[in-house]
PDB file of C-alpha atoms in Angstrom:
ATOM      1  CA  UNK A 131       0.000   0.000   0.000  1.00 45.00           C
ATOM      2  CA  UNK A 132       1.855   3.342  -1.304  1.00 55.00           C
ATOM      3  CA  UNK A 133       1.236   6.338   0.561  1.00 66.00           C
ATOM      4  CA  UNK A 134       1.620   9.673  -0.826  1.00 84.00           C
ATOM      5  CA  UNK A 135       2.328  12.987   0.812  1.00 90.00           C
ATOM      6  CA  UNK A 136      -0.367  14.463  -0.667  1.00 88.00           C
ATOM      7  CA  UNK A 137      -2.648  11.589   0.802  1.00 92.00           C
ATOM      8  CA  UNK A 138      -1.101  11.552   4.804  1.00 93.00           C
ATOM      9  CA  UNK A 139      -1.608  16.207   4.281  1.00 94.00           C
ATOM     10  CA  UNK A 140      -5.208  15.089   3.671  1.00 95.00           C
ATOM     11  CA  UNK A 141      -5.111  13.099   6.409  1.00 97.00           C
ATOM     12  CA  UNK A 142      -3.103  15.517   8.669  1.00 98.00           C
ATOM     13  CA  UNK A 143      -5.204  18.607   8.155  1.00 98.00           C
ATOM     14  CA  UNK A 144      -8.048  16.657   9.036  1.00 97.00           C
ATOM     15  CA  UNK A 145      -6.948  15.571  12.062  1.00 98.00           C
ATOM     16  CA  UNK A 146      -6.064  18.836  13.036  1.00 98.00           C
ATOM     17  CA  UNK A 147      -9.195  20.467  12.639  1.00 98.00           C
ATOM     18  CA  UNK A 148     -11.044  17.700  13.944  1.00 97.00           C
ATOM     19  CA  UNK A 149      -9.243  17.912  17.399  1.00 96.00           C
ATOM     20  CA  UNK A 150      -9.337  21.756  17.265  1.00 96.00           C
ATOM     21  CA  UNK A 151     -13.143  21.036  16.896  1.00 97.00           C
ATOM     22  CA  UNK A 152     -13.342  18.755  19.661  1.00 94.00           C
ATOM     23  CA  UNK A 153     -11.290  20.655  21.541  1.00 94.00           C
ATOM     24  CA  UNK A 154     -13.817  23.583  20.985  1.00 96.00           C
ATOM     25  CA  UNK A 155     -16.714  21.288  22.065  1.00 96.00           C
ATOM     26  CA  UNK A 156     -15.029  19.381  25.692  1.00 91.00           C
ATOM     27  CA  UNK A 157     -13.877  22.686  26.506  1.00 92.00           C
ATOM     28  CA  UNK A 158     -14.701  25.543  24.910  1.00 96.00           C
ATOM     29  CA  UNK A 159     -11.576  26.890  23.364  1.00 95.00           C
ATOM     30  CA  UNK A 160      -8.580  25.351  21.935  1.00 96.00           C
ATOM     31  CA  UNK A 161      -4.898  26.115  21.017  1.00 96.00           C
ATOM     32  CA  UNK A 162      -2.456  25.896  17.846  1.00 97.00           C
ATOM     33  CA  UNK A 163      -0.395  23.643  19.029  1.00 97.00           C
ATOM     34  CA  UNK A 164      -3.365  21.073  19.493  1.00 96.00           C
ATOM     35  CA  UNK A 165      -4.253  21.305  16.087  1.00 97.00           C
ATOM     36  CA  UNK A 166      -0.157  20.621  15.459  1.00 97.00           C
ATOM     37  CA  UNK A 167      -1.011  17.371  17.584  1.00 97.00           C
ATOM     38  CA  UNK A 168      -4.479  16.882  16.689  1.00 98.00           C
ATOM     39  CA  UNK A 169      -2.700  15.873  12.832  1.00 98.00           C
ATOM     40  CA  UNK A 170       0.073  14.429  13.834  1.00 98.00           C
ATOM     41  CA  UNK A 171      -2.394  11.932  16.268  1.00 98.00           C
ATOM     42  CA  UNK A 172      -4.284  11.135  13.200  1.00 98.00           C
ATOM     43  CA  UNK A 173      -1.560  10.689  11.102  1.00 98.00           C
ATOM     44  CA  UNK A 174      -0.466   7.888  13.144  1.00 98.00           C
ATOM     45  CA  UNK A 175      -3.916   6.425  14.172  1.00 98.00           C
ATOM     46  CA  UNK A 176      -4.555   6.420  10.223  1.00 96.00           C
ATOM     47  CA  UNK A 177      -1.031   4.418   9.903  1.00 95.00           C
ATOM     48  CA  UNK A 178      -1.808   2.258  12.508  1.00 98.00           C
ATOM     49  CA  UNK A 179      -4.957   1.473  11.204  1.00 96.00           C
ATOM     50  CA  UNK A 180      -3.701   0.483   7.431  1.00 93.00           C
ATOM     51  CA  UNK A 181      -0.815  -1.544   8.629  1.00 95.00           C
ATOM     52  CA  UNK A 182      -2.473  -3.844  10.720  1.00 97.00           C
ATOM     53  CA  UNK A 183      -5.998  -4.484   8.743  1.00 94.00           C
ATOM     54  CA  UNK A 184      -5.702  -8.319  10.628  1.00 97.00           C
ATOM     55  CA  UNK A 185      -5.969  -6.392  14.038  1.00 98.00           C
ATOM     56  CA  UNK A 186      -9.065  -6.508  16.169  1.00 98.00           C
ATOM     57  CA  UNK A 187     -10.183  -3.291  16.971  1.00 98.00           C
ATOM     58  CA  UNK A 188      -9.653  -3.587  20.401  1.00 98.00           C
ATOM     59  CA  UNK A 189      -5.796  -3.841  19.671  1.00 98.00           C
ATOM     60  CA  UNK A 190      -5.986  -0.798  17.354  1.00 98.00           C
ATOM     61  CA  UNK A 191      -7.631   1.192  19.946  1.00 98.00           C
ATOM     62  CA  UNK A 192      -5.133   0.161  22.317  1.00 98.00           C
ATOM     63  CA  UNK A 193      -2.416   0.821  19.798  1.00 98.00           C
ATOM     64  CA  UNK A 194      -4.130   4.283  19.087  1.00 98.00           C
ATOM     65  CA  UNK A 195      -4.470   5.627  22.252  1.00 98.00           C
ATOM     66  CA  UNK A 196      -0.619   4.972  23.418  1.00 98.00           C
ATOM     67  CA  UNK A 197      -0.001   6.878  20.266  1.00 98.00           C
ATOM     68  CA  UNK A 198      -1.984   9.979  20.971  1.00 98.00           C
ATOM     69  CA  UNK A 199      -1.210   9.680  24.844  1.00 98.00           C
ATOM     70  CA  UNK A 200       2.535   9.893  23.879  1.00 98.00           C
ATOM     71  CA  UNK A 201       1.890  12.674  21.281  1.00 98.00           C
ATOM     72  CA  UNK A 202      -0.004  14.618  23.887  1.00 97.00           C
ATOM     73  CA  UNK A 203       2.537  13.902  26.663  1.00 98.00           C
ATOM     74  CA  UNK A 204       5.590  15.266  24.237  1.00 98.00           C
ATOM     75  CA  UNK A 205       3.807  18.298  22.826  1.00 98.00           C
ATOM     76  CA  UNK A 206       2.427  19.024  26.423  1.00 97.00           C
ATOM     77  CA  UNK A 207       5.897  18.833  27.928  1.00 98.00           C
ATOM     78  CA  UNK A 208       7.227  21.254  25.046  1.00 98.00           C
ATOM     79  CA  UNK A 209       4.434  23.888  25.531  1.00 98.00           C
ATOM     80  CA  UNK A 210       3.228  23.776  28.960  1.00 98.00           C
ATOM     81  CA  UNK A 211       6.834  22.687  30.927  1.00 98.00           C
ATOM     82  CA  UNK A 212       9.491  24.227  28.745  1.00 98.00           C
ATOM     83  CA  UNK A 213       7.753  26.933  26.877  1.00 98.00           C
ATOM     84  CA  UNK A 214       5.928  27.594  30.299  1.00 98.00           C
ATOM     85  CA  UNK A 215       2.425  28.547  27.628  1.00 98.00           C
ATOM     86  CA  UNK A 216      -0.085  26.793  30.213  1.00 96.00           C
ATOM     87  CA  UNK A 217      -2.433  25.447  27.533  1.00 95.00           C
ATOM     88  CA  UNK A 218      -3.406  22.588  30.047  1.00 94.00           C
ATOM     89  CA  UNK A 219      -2.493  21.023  33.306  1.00 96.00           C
ATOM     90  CA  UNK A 220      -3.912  17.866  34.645  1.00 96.00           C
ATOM     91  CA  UNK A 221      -1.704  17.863  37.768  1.00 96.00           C
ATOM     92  CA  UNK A 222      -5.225  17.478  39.993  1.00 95.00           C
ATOM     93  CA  UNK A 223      -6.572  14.687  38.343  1.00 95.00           C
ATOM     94  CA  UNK A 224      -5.726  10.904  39.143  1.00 94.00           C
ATOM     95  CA  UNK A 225      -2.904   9.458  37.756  1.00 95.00           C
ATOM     96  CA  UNK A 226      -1.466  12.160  36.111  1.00 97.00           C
ATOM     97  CA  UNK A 227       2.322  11.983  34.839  1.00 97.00           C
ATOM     98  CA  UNK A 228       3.681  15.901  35.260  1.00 97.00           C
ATOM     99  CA  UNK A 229       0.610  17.277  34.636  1.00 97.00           C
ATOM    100  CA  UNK A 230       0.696  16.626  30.767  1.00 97.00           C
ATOM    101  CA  UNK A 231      -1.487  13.206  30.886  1.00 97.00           C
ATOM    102  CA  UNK A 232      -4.082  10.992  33.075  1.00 96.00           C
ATOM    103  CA  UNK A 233      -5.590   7.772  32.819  1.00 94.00           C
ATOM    104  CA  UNK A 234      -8.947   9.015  32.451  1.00 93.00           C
ATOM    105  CA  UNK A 235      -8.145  10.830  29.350  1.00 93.00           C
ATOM    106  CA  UNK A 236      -6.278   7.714  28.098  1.00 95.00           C
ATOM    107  CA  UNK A 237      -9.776   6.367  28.684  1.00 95.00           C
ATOM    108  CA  UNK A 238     -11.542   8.515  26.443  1.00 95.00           C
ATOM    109  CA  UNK A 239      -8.912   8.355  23.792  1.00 96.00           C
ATOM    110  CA  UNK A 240      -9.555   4.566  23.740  1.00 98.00           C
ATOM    111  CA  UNK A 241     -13.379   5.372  22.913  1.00 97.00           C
ATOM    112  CA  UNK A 242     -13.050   8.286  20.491  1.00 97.00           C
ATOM    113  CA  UNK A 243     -10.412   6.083  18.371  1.00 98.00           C
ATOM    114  CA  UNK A 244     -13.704   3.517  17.718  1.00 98.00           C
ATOM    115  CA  UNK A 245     -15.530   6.100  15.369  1.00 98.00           C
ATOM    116  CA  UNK A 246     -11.890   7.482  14.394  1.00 98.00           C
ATOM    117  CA  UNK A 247     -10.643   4.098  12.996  1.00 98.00           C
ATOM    118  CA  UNK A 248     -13.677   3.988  11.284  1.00 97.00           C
ATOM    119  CA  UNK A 249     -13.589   7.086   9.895  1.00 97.00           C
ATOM    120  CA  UNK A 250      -9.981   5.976   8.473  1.00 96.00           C
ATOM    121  CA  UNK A 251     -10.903   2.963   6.835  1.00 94.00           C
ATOM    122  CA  UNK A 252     -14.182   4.762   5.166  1.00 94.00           C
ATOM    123  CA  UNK A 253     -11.178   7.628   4.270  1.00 94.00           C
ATOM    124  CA  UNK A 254      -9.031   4.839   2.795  1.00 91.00           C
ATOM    125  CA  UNK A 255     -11.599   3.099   0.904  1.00 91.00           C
ATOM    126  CA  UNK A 256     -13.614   5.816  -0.615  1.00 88.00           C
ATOM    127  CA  UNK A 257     -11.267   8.670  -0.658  1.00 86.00           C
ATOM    128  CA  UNK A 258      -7.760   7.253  -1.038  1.00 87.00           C
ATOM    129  CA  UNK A 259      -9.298   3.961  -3.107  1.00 80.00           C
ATOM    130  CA  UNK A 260      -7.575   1.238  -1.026  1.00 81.00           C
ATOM    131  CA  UNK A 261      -9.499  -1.912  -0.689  1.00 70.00           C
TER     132      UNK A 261
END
């Protein structure tokens, strides 16, 4: 399966508006550096999910959601600890590493990446042609 750049920019500008958008909706305002993560997450969900069609989708939701919970915990590190722009901090919530993640987003993650797989195979079948 041959990837093109002008297929994963598709795919990357997508992602980035949709978690702008989502960010918009959960809480109310968003930041530019989540739509920098936001297509870079989807970039690698939408990998994840065309590499490994023989998964269940259990394991690509698994699979998924350490990839955007390491996305988030490097770009959050870069912005909020070293740039010091305070675009979130989830240092009050359980299970929390720094501030930058917590388990019950990882939780979340897991069940938005159900519709969001789907989403990629319906972009890879009827937009990108793959079978």
């Amino acid at each position: 399966m041959r990837k093109t750049v002008a297929e994963y920019s598709i795919v990357y500008t997508m992602g980035a508006i949709g978690y702008g958008l989502l960010e918009m909706i959960w809480r109310g305002y968003t930041h530019w550096s989540m739509t920098v993560a936001g297509g870079v997450c989807f970039v690698l969900i939408y990998g994840i999910n065309a590499r490994h069609k023989d998964w269940s989708i259990f394991k690509k939701c698994v699979a998924s959601t350490i990839a955007v919970t390491l996305v988030e915990f490097v770009i959050g590190c870069i912005v909020n600890l070293i740039l010091g722009w305070r675009v979130w901090d989830y240092s009050g919530m359980p299970f929390s590493i720094l501030g930058q993640i917590c388990l019950g987003f990882c939780g979340l993650w897991f069940l938005l990446c159900i519709p969001i797989l789907t989403f990629s195979d319906f972009l890879q079948k009827k937009l990108f042609g793959y079978r």
